[in-house]
């Protein structure tokens, strides 16, 4: 009923940029984050890029008094970097690792090794079931020539599907993380349109922080200023999204971002700004049987746009699969020719000339290396083609359903 008390929930979300041996002043910043969280007393803390389990363990020990419940999501070679700290008991957890996450040969970016994922924790607070999701999608790196856009769209699609299919028993859905997408990008529009999630920044009654809610700003001493040249105010890629289901309502009373240096220090928490939301959750009337994510009437256009981008990525992946397969075949033919030459020498043919053992061995090793590398790339791009094709098919089915039943939106 409307007279029932309101639950007030304070949420802290941050990409910590805590890459061991690479991130500047990592240990100092992790300690600073822990000290601040102890002082502020949030209800729920969602962190990304906590790549070191040692950093997580230190945070867990420091925050045990204020946030007695926590979970670290493990995946990939390095890990997902995702963790959650809570004042309330965590009833259940689940991790889903995205099917596509960059390329293993793009070592300078390293996303493929990180096992980008979405983590789910289920909590019950004052009788309300919360599904809380934390995630980190693939970085953009170059907006003009975004080679990872198809992969990020697949991740956004899988994230939306994961939320829809795991939140049916929840009363409230919360999502926090570094989505690496601008608010107007097709991926974020697809995610919000398909799940019905609301943007805390857009819905907040009060806002305090960086202009336009930006979370990657030039004033931060750790950001790469060259990447932000087209965006003098910065960009907003970190989000807190929410959705009430059935008889509950959620309102964002206040949203804040940090604005550079942490209080009392000369450094920020991270190269990203933290996002802090204060939400009010209240039961309203009798359960109406509402479901998550009633489709937006304009969703069909968004899905069509996303499907076109995924289709472009599929064509590029097929071309890369063909190129790597052809290279593997050529390397195999070269090895067969060398084997034939070696057999001819052993049989006594061409014995009047000395056999160039050194150059023959070097060429054989080179051909073998190319064969192994090209075969590996061919297998990887074959899997990429399957994942992109599968996502394209799912989007086509969804698009057809939306077009056939527009009134259900």
Tab-separated table of C-alpha atoms in Angstrom:
chain	number	residue	atom	x	y	z
A	1	UNK	CA	0.000	0.000	0.000
A	2	UNK	CA	1.060	3.586	-0.476
A	3	UNK	CA	1.258	4.071	3.280
A	4	UNK	CA	3.946	1.432	3.695
A	5	UNK	CA	7.406	2.673	4.687
A	6	UNK	CA	9.954	3.569	2.019
A	7	UNK	CA	13.236	1.681	1.776
A	8	UNK	CA	16.170	4.023	1.173
A	9	UNK	CA	19.133	2.425	-0.585
A	10	UNK	CA	22.511	4.078	-1.213
A	11	UNK	CA	24.590	2.574	-4.026
A	12	UNK	CA	28.234	3.158	-4.966
A	13	UNK	CA	29.555	2.141	-8.403
A	14	UNK	CA	33.158	2.513	-9.617
A	15	UNK	CA	35.568	1.175	-12.216
A	16	UNK	CA	38.634	1.029	-9.962
A	17	UNK	CA	41.308	0.758	-12.700
A	18	UNK	CA	43.332	-1.600	-10.517
A	19	UNK	CA	45.527	-3.442	-13.014
A	20	UNK	CA	48.429	-5.039	-11.202
A	21	UNK	CA	51.849	-3.626	-12.212
A	22	UNK	CA	50.268	-1.275	-14.791
A	23	UNK	CA	47.828	1.076	-13.058
A	24	UNK	CA	49.403	4.120	-11.461
A	25	UNK	CA	49.378	4.276	-7.648
A	26	UNK	CA	47.082	1.270	-7.562
A	27	UNK	CA	47.661	0.160	-3.981
A	28	UNK	CA	47.323	3.672	-2.627
A	29	UNK	CA	44.072	4.182	-4.509
A	30	UNK	CA	42.613	0.824	-3.422
A	31	UNK	CA	43.326	1.737	0.211
A	32	UNK	CA	41.728	5.138	-0.379
A	33	UNK	CA	38.610	3.519	-1.856
A	34	UNK	CA	38.344	1.229	1.166
A	35	UNK	CA	38.752	4.090	3.642
A	36	UNK	CA	36.105	6.172	1.875
A	37	UNK	CA	33.611	3.308	1.737
A	38	UNK	CA	34.052	2.742	5.472
A	39	UNK	CA	33.368	6.407	6.192
A	40	UNK	CA	30.434	6.897	3.839
A	41	UNK	CA	28.375	3.877	4.811
A	42	UNK	CA	26.730	2.901	1.546
A	43	UNK	CA	24.325	-0.007	1.445
A	44	UNK	CA	25.644	-1.595	-1.727
A	45	UNK	CA	29.026	-1.286	-3.476
A	46	UNK	CA	29.592	-2.423	-7.081
A	47	UNK	CA	33.206	-2.441	-8.277
A	48	UNK	CA	34.836	-3.222	-11.610
A	49	UNK	CA	38.490	-3.743	-12.618
A	50	UNK	CA	39.569	-5.186	-9.284
A	51	UNK	CA	41.824	-7.549	-11.202
A	52	UNK	CA	43.943	-8.683	-8.262
A	53	UNK	CA	42.389	-11.066	-5.760
A	54	UNK	CA	44.869	-9.690	-3.237
A	55	UNK	CA	43.293	-6.237	-3.654
A	56	UNK	CA	39.858	-7.791	-3.179
A	57	UNK	CA	41.005	-9.636	-0.050
A	58	UNK	CA	42.426	-6.427	1.424
A	59	UNK	CA	39.205	-4.566	0.671
A	60	UNK	CA	37.153	-7.396	2.144
A	61	UNK	CA	39.163	-7.325	5.380
A	62	UNK	CA	38.950	-3.539	5.646
A	63	UNK	CA	35.225	-3.396	4.866
A	64	UNK	CA	34.171	-6.383	6.982
A	65	UNK	CA	32.738	-4.175	9.716
A	66	UNK	CA	30.660	-1.987	7.397
A	67	UNK	CA	29.937	-4.457	4.590
A	68	UNK	CA	29.979	-7.949	6.088
A	69	UNK	CA	28.750	-9.627	2.897
A	70	UNK	CA	30.750	-9.704	-0.332
A	71	UNK	CA	31.444	-11.747	-3.434
A	72	UNK	CA	34.252	-11.802	-6.023
A	73	UNK	CA	33.416	-13.100	-9.513
A	74	UNK	CA	36.156	-15.228	-11.081
A	75	UNK	CA	36.449	-15.859	-14.831
A	76	UNK	CA	38.901	-15.775	-17.731
A	77	UNK	CA	42.683	-15.822	-17.491
A	78	UNK	CA	43.015	-12.684	-15.393
A	79	UNK	CA	39.522	-12.599	-13.917
A	80	UNK	CA	36.348	-10.611	-14.426
A	81	UNK	CA	37.445	-7.809	-12.088
A	82	UNK	CA	33.898	-7.685	-10.671
A	83	UNK	CA	33.025	-7.691	-6.981
A	84	UNK	CA	30.156	-6.680	-4.718
A	85	UNK	CA	30.105	-5.515	-1.094
A	86	UNK	CA	26.843	-5.303	0.826
A	87	UNK	CA	25.411	-4.466	4.224
A	88	UNK	CA	22.738	-7.070	3.594
A	89	UNK	CA	23.061	-10.857	3.234
A	90	UNK	CA	23.744	-12.250	-0.232
A	91	UNK	CA	21.411	-15.185	-0.834
A	92	UNK	CA	22.694	-16.399	-4.199
A	93	UNK	CA	25.197	-15.565	-6.942
A	94	UNK	CA	25.616	-16.358	-10.626
A	95	UNK	CA	28.179	-15.435	-13.282
A	96	UNK	CA	27.710	-15.329	-17.040
A	97	UNK	CA	30.800	-14.841	-19.230
A	98	UNK	CA	30.133	-13.106	-22.537
A	99	UNK	CA	30.589	-15.271	-25.618
A	100	UNK	CA	32.610	-12.618	-27.482
A	101	UNK	CA	35.191	-10.343	-25.896
A	102	UNK	CA	37.726	-8.996	-28.349
A	103	UNK	CA	40.647	-10.734	-29.995
A	104	UNK	CA	43.476	-12.726	-28.346
A	105	UNK	CA	46.071	-11.211	-30.699
A	106	UNK	CA	45.213	-7.629	-29.648
A	107	UNK	CA	47.648	-7.840	-26.761
A	108	UNK	CA	47.826	-4.062	-26.312
A	109	UNK	CA	44.154	-4.028	-25.306
A	110	UNK	CA	43.969	-7.272	-23.364
A	111	UNK	CA	40.169	-7.470	-23.029
A	112	UNK	CA	40.101	-11.047	-24.339
A	113	UNK	CA	42.192	-12.269	-21.405
A	114	UNK	CA	39.946	-10.643	-18.807
A	115	UNK	CA	36.860	-12.779	-19.178
A	116	UNK	CA	34.368	-9.902	-19.336
A	117	UNK	CA	31.177	-11.023	-17.629
A	118	UNK	CA	28.027	-10.055	-15.789
A	119	UNK	CA	27.716	-11.045	-12.155
A	120	UNK	CA	24.414	-11.456	-10.313
A	121	UNK	CA	23.820	-11.336	-6.570
A	122	UNK	CA	20.385	-11.952	-5.070
A	123	UNK	CA	19.498	-10.203	-1.818
A	124	UNK	CA	16.426	-9.789	0.355
A	125	UNK	CA	16.120	-6.409	2.031
A	126	UNK	CA	13.098	-5.606	4.198
A	127	UNK	CA	11.174	-8.384	2.488
A	128	UNK	CA	12.011	-7.116	-1.014
A	129	UNK	CA	13.893	-9.424	-3.401
A	130	UNK	CA	16.680	-7.608	-5.243
A	131	UNK	CA	18.526	-8.910	-8.285
A	132	UNK	CA	21.718	-6.880	-8.431
A	133	UNK	CA	23.868	-7.098	-11.559
A	134	UNK	CA	27.403	-5.788	-12.005
A	135	UNK	CA	29.196	-5.820	-15.340
A	136	UNK	CA	31.999	-4.403	-17.478
A	137	UNK	CA	31.658	-4.415	-21.267
A	138	UNK	CA	34.405	-4.281	-23.891
A	139	UNK	CA	36.195	-0.943	-24.214
A	140	UNK	CA	35.757	1.235	-27.289
A	141	UNK	CA	39.371	2.482	-27.769
A	142	UNK	CA	38.637	4.325	-31.041
A	143	UNK	CA	35.180	5.783	-31.619
A	144	UNK	CA	35.767	6.637	-35.303
A	145	UNK	CA	36.963	3.118	-36.167
A	146	UNK	CA	35.377	0.954	-33.500
A	147	UNK	CA	36.492	-2.561	-34.415
A	148	UNK	CA	34.899	-3.933	-31.247
A	149	UNK	CA	31.384	-2.552	-31.783
A	150	UNK	CA	29.892	-5.914	-32.916
A	151	UNK	CA	31.385	-7.653	-29.870
A	152	UNK	CA	30.080	-4.964	-27.510
A	153	UNK	CA	26.621	-5.210	-29.086
A	154	UNK	CA	26.658	-8.981	-28.575
A	155	UNK	CA	27.586	-8.344	-24.940
A	156	UNK	CA	24.800	-5.776	-24.532
A	157	UNK	CA	22.327	-8.231	-26.062
A	158	UNK	CA	23.478	-11.111	-23.847
A	159	UNK	CA	23.346	-8.809	-20.815
A	160	UNK	CA	19.751	-7.824	-21.615
A	161	UNK	CA	18.765	-11.464	-22.186
A	162	UNK	CA	20.504	-12.567	-18.985
A	163	UNK	CA	18.663	-9.926	-16.954
A	164	UNK	CA	15.299	-10.775	-18.504
A	165	UNK	CA	15.631	-14.519	-17.928
A	166	UNK	CA	17.041	-14.380	-14.383
A	167	UNK	CA	14.942	-11.604	-12.844
A	168	UNK	CA	11.443	-13.080	-13.070
A	169	UNK	CA	11.335	-13.798	-9.330
A	170	UNK	CA	12.749	-10.396	-8.322
A	171	UNK	CA	10.889	-7.355	-7.037
A	172	UNK	CA	13.593	-4.856	-7.966
A	173	UNK	CA	16.399	-5.064	-10.519
A	174	UNK	CA	19.594	-3.024	-10.208
A	175	UNK	CA	22.455	-2.852	-12.713
A	176	UNK	CA	25.725	-1.052	-12.162
A	177	UNK	CA	28.905	-1.034	-14.154
A	178	UNK	CA	31.156	0.346	-16.835
A	179	UNK	CA	29.150	-0.238	-20.002
A	180	UNK	CA	31.651	1.572	-22.268
A	181	UNK	CA	28.764	3.090	-24.214
A	182	UNK	CA	27.539	6.663	-24.494
A	183	UNK	CA	23.877	7.245	-23.525
A	184	UNK	CA	22.840	7.670	-27.179
A	185	UNK	CA	24.694	4.591	-28.468
A	186	UNK	CA	22.672	1.784	-30.000
A	187	UNK	CA	23.924	-0.737	-27.412
A	188	UNK	CA	22.634	1.175	-24.396
A	189	UNK	CA	19.346	1.908	-26.167
A	190	UNK	CA	18.983	-1.794	-26.930
A	191	UNK	CA	19.757	-2.766	-23.328
A	192	UNK	CA	17.340	-0.268	-21.801
A	193	UNK	CA	14.623	-0.814	-24.390
A	194	UNK	CA	14.614	-4.604	-24.042
A	195	UNK	CA	14.795	-4.685	-20.227
A	196	UNK	CA	12.872	-1.528	-19.325
A	197	UNK	CA	15.707	-0.370	-17.061
A	198	UNK	CA	15.731	3.305	-16.106
A	199	UNK	CA	18.819	5.503	-16.036
A	200	UNK	CA	19.431	6.905	-12.549
A	201	UNK	CA	21.082	10.019	-14.007
A	202	UNK	CA	18.105	10.800	-16.246
A	203	UNK	CA	15.562	10.114	-13.481
A	204	UNK	CA	17.350	11.718	-10.518
A	205	UNK	CA	15.510	14.476	-8.689
A	206	UNK	CA	18.839	16.027	-7.656
A	207	UNK	CA	22.249	15.772	-9.288
A	208	UNK	CA	25.681	16.807	-8.097
A	209	UNK	CA	28.948	16.146	-9.884
A	210	UNK	CA	30.593	16.381	-13.291
A	211	UNK	CA	28.631	18.188	-15.975
A	212	UNK	CA	26.211	15.907	-17.869
A	213	UNK	CA	27.060	13.138	-15.420
A	214	UNK	CA	30.338	12.382	-17.207
A	215	UNK	CA	32.444	9.653	-15.630
A	216	UNK	CA	35.541	9.904	-17.840
A	217	UNK	CA	36.682	13.532	-17.744
A	218	UNK	CA	39.784	15.431	-18.946
A	219	UNK	CA	40.354	16.942	-15.493
A	220	UNK	CA	41.182	13.520	-14.060
A	221	UNK	CA	44.982	13.163	-13.933
A	222	UNK	CA	44.801	9.455	-14.857
A	223	UNK	CA	42.729	9.758	-18.044
A	224	UNK	CA	44.214	9.675	-21.541
A	225	UNK	CA	43.557	13.232	-22.698
A	226	UNK	CA	44.004	12.328	-26.385
A	227	UNK	CA	41.022	9.956	-26.260
A	228	UNK	CA	38.789	12.757	-24.969
A	229	UNK	CA	39.745	15.446	-27.483
A	230	UNK	CA	36.375	15.192	-29.311
A	231	UNK	CA	34.614	15.446	-25.920
A	232	UNK	CA	35.889	18.493	-24.005
A	233	UNK	CA	33.483	17.865	-21.095
A	234	UNK	CA	34.164	14.123	-20.990
A	235	UNK	CA	31.920	11.107	-21.602
A	236	UNK	CA	29.381	9.165	-19.552
A	237	UNK	CA	30.005	5.420	-19.759
A	238	UNK	CA	29.417	4.301	-16.146
A	239	UNK	CA	25.819	3.728	-15.101
A	240	UNK	CA	23.413	2.783	-12.359
A	241	UNK	CA	20.196	1.463	-13.915
A	242	UNK	CA	17.130	0.189	-12.105
A	243	UNK	CA	13.692	-1.308	-12.622
A	244	UNK	CA	10.799	-2.072	-10.296
A	245	UNK	CA	8.640	-5.114	-10.971
A	246	UNK	CA	5.024	-5.904	-9.984
A	247	UNK	CA	3.782	-3.810	-7.057
A	248	UNK	CA	6.927	-1.792	-6.311
A	249	UNK	CA	8.080	1.642	-7.391
A	250	UNK	CA	11.657	2.923	-7.451
A	251	UNK	CA	12.624	6.584	-7.538
A	252	UNK	CA	16.098	8.099	-7.685
A	253	UNK	CA	16.235	10.811	-5.039
A	254	UNK	CA	19.807	11.848	-5.743
A	255	UNK	CA	22.709	11.005	-8.032
A	256	UNK	CA	26.286	12.115	-7.491
A	257	UNK	CA	29.610	11.631	-9.221
A	258	UNK	CA	33.057	12.301	-7.883
A	259	UNK	CA	34.824	15.245	-9.496
A	260	UNK	CA	38.481	14.349	-9.649
A	261	UNK	CA	40.547	14.234	-6.482
A	262	UNK	CA	39.251	12.274	-3.549
A	263	UNK	CA	38.593	14.292	-0.374
A	264	UNK	CA	41.785	15.131	1.479
A	265	UNK	CA	44.124	13.684	-1.171
A	266	UNK	CA	45.909	14.751	-4.326
A	267	UNK	CA	44.671	11.851	-6.466
A	268	UNK	CA	41.320	10.509	-7.708
A	269	UNK	CA	39.968	7.068	-6.839
A	270	UNK	CA	40.500	5.940	-10.433
A	271	UNK	CA	40.653	7.124	-14.031
A	272	UNK	CA	36.840	6.846	-13.884
A	273	UNK	CA	34.585	8.898	-11.635
A	274	UNK	CA	32.433	7.050	-9.130
A	275	UNK	CA	28.633	7.076	-9.481
A	276	UNK	CA	26.559	7.229	-6.286
A	277	UNK	CA	22.771	6.911	-6.262
A	278	UNK	CA	20.182	7.175	-3.512
A	279	UNK	CA	17.075	5.170	-4.389
A	280	UNK	CA	13.676	5.018	-2.720
A	281	UNK	CA	11.782	1.732	-3.039
A	282	UNK	CA	8.165	1.435	-1.942
A	283	UNK	CA	5.383	-1.093	-2.273
A	284	UNK	CA	2.409	0.376	-4.064
A	285	UNK	CA	-0.963	-1.375	-4.153
A	286	UNK	CA	-1.488	-5.055	-4.863
A	287	UNK	CA	0.787	-7.063	-7.187
A	288	UNK	CA	-0.193	-6.379	-10.760
A	289	UNK	CA	1.739	-9.201	-12.354
A	290	UNK	CA	3.907	-6.809	-14.347
A	291	UNK	CA	6.916	-8.291	-16.065
A	292	UNK	CA	10.364	-6.935	-16.671
A	293	UNK	CA	10.943	-4.975	-19.788
A	294	UNK	CA	7.649	-4.270	-21.552
A	295	UNK	CA	9.040	-3.456	-25.000
A	296	UNK	CA	9.336	0.197	-25.998
A	297	UNK	CA	7.322	1.060	-29.129
A	298	UNK	CA	10.489	2.370	-30.782
A	299	UNK	CA	12.455	-0.762	-29.884
A	300	UNK	CA	12.031	-2.304	-33.338
A	301	UNK	CA	14.117	0.484	-34.889
A	302	UNK	CA	16.816	0.028	-32.259
A	303	UNK	CA	16.931	-3.742	-32.803
A	304	UNK	CA	17.134	-3.244	-36.575
A	305	UNK	CA	20.058	-0.839	-36.135
A	306	UNK	CA	21.859	-3.191	-33.761
A	307	UNK	CA	21.257	-6.151	-36.071
A	308	UNK	CA	22.758	-4.206	-38.986
A	309	UNK	CA	25.923	-3.536	-36.948
A	310	UNK	CA	26.158	-7.176	-35.889
A	311	UNK	CA	25.668	-8.194	-39.531
A	312	UNK	CA	28.561	-5.956	-40.571
A	313	UNK	CA	30.706	-7.602	-37.892
A	314	UNK	CA	29.622	-11.021	-39.147
A	315	UNK	CA	30.754	-10.226	-42.685
A	316	UNK	CA	34.124	-8.982	-41.397
A	317	UNK	CA	34.542	-12.120	-39.263
A	318	UNK	CA	33.804	-14.347	-42.248
A	319	UNK	CA	36.439	-12.534	-44.277
A	320	UNK	CA	38.986	-12.969	-41.482
A	321	UNK	CA	38.076	-16.648	-41.198
A	322	UNK	CA	38.628	-17.084	-44.946
A	323	UNK	CA	41.978	-15.253	-44.879
A	324	UNK	CA	43.323	-17.230	-41.927
A	325	UNK	CA	42.108	-20.499	-43.470
A	326	UNK	CA	43.832	-19.719	-46.751
A	327	UNK	CA	47.043	-18.889	-44.895
A	328	UNK	CA	46.851	-22.203	-43.041
A	329	UNK	CA	46.397	-24.107	-46.320
A	330	UNK	CA	49.393	-22.343	-47.915
A	331	UNK	CA	51.563	-23.109	-44.891
A	332	UNK	CA	50.490	-26.746	-45.036
A	333	UNK	CA	51.343	-26.938	-48.758
A	334	UNK	CA	54.779	-25.465	-48.054
A	335	UNK	CA	55.396	-28.106	-45.397
A	336	UNK	CA	54.326	-30.852	-47.803
A	337	UNK	CA	56.701	-29.526	-50.487
A	338	UNK	CA	59.544	-29.508	-47.983
A	339	UNK	CA	58.691	-33.042	-46.923
A	340	UNK	CA	58.719	-34.120	-50.584
A	341	UNK	CA	62.123	-32.455	-51.089
A	342	UNK	CA	63.502	-34.193	-47.992
A	343	UNK	CA	62.230	-37.576	-49.172
A	344	UNK	CA	63.752	-37.015	-52.605
A	345	UNK	CA	67.104	-36.289	-51.000
A	346	UNK	CA	66.911	-39.420	-48.851
A	347	UNK	CA	66.063	-41.453	-51.953
A	348	UNK	CA	69.248	-40.286	-53.596
A	349	UNK	CA	67.696	-37.905	-56.102
A	350	UNK	CA	69.731	-34.770	-56.594
A	351	UNK	CA	72.622	-36.199	-54.576
A	352	UNK	CA	75.110	-34.291	-56.732
A	353	UNK	CA	74.219	-31.099	-54.800
A	354	UNK	CA	74.686	-30.605	-51.027
A	355	UNK	CA	71.442	-30.507	-49.060
A	356	UNK	CA	70.926	-27.061	-47.334
A	357	UNK	CA	69.990	-28.416	-43.916
A	358	UNK	CA	70.046	-25.096	-42.024
A	359	UNK	CA	67.883	-23.113	-44.422
A	360	UNK	CA	65.597	-26.111	-44.870
A	361	UNK	CA	65.040	-26.393	-41.096
A	362	UNK	CA	64.475	-22.646	-40.696
A	363	UNK	CA	61.924	-22.635	-43.488
A	364	UNK	CA	60.195	-25.680	-42.013
A	365	UNK	CA	59.964	-24.079	-38.576
A	366	UNK	CA	58.615	-20.885	-40.141
A	367	UNK	CA	55.980	-22.793	-42.112
A	368	UNK	CA	55.013	-24.801	-39.024
A	369	UNK	CA	54.675	-21.619	-36.963
A	370	UNK	CA	52.504	-19.997	-39.611
A	371	UNK	CA	50.383	-23.141	-39.822
A	372	UNK	CA	49.782	-23.253	-36.071
A	373	UNK	CA	49.047	-19.515	-35.856
A	374	UNK	CA	46.761	-19.485	-38.885
A	375	UNK	CA	44.895	-22.578	-37.694
A	376	UNK	CA	44.358	-20.986	-34.290
A	377	UNK	CA	43.059	-17.792	-35.878
A	378	UNK	CA	40.795	-19.775	-38.194
A	379	UNK	CA	39.282	-21.630	-35.245
A	380	UNK	CA	38.820	-18.400	-33.278
A	381	UNK	CA	37.132	-16.585	-36.166
A	382	UNK	CA	34.962	-19.652	-36.817
A	383	UNK	CA	33.659	-19.375	-33.241
A	384	UNK	CA	33.260	-15.624	-33.689
A	385	UNK	CA	31.176	-16.187	-36.830
A	386	UNK	CA	28.937	-18.649	-34.977
A	387	UNK	CA	28.355	-16.260	-32.065
A	388	UNK	CA	27.648	-13.263	-34.310
A	389	UNK	CA	25.379	-15.334	-36.542
A	390	UNK	CA	23.495	-16.671	-33.537
A	391	UNK	CA	22.975	-13.172	-32.126
A	392	UNK	CA	21.846	-11.890	-35.510
A	393	UNK	CA	19.277	-14.700	-35.697
A	394	UNK	CA	17.989	-13.927	-32.195
A	395	UNK	CA	17.654	-10.247	-33.058
A	396	UNK	CA	15.797	-11.138	-36.251
A	397	UNK	CA	13.291	-13.267	-34.304
A	398	UNK	CA	12.794	-10.466	-31.809
A	399	UNK	CA	12.407	-7.894	-34.577
A	400	UNK	CA	9.837	-10.031	-36.366
A	401	UNK	CA	7.856	-10.473	-33.138
A	402	UNK	CA	7.896	-6.729	-32.460
A	403	UNK	CA	6.731	-5.953	-35.989
A	404	UNK	CA	3.954	-8.539	-35.895
A	405	UNK	CA	2.624	-7.473	-32.487
A	406	UNK	CA	3.262	-3.711	-32.185
A	407	UNK	CA	0.266	-3.225	-29.944
A	408	UNK	CA	1.871	-5.344	-27.220
A	409	UNK	CA	4.558	-2.682	-26.740
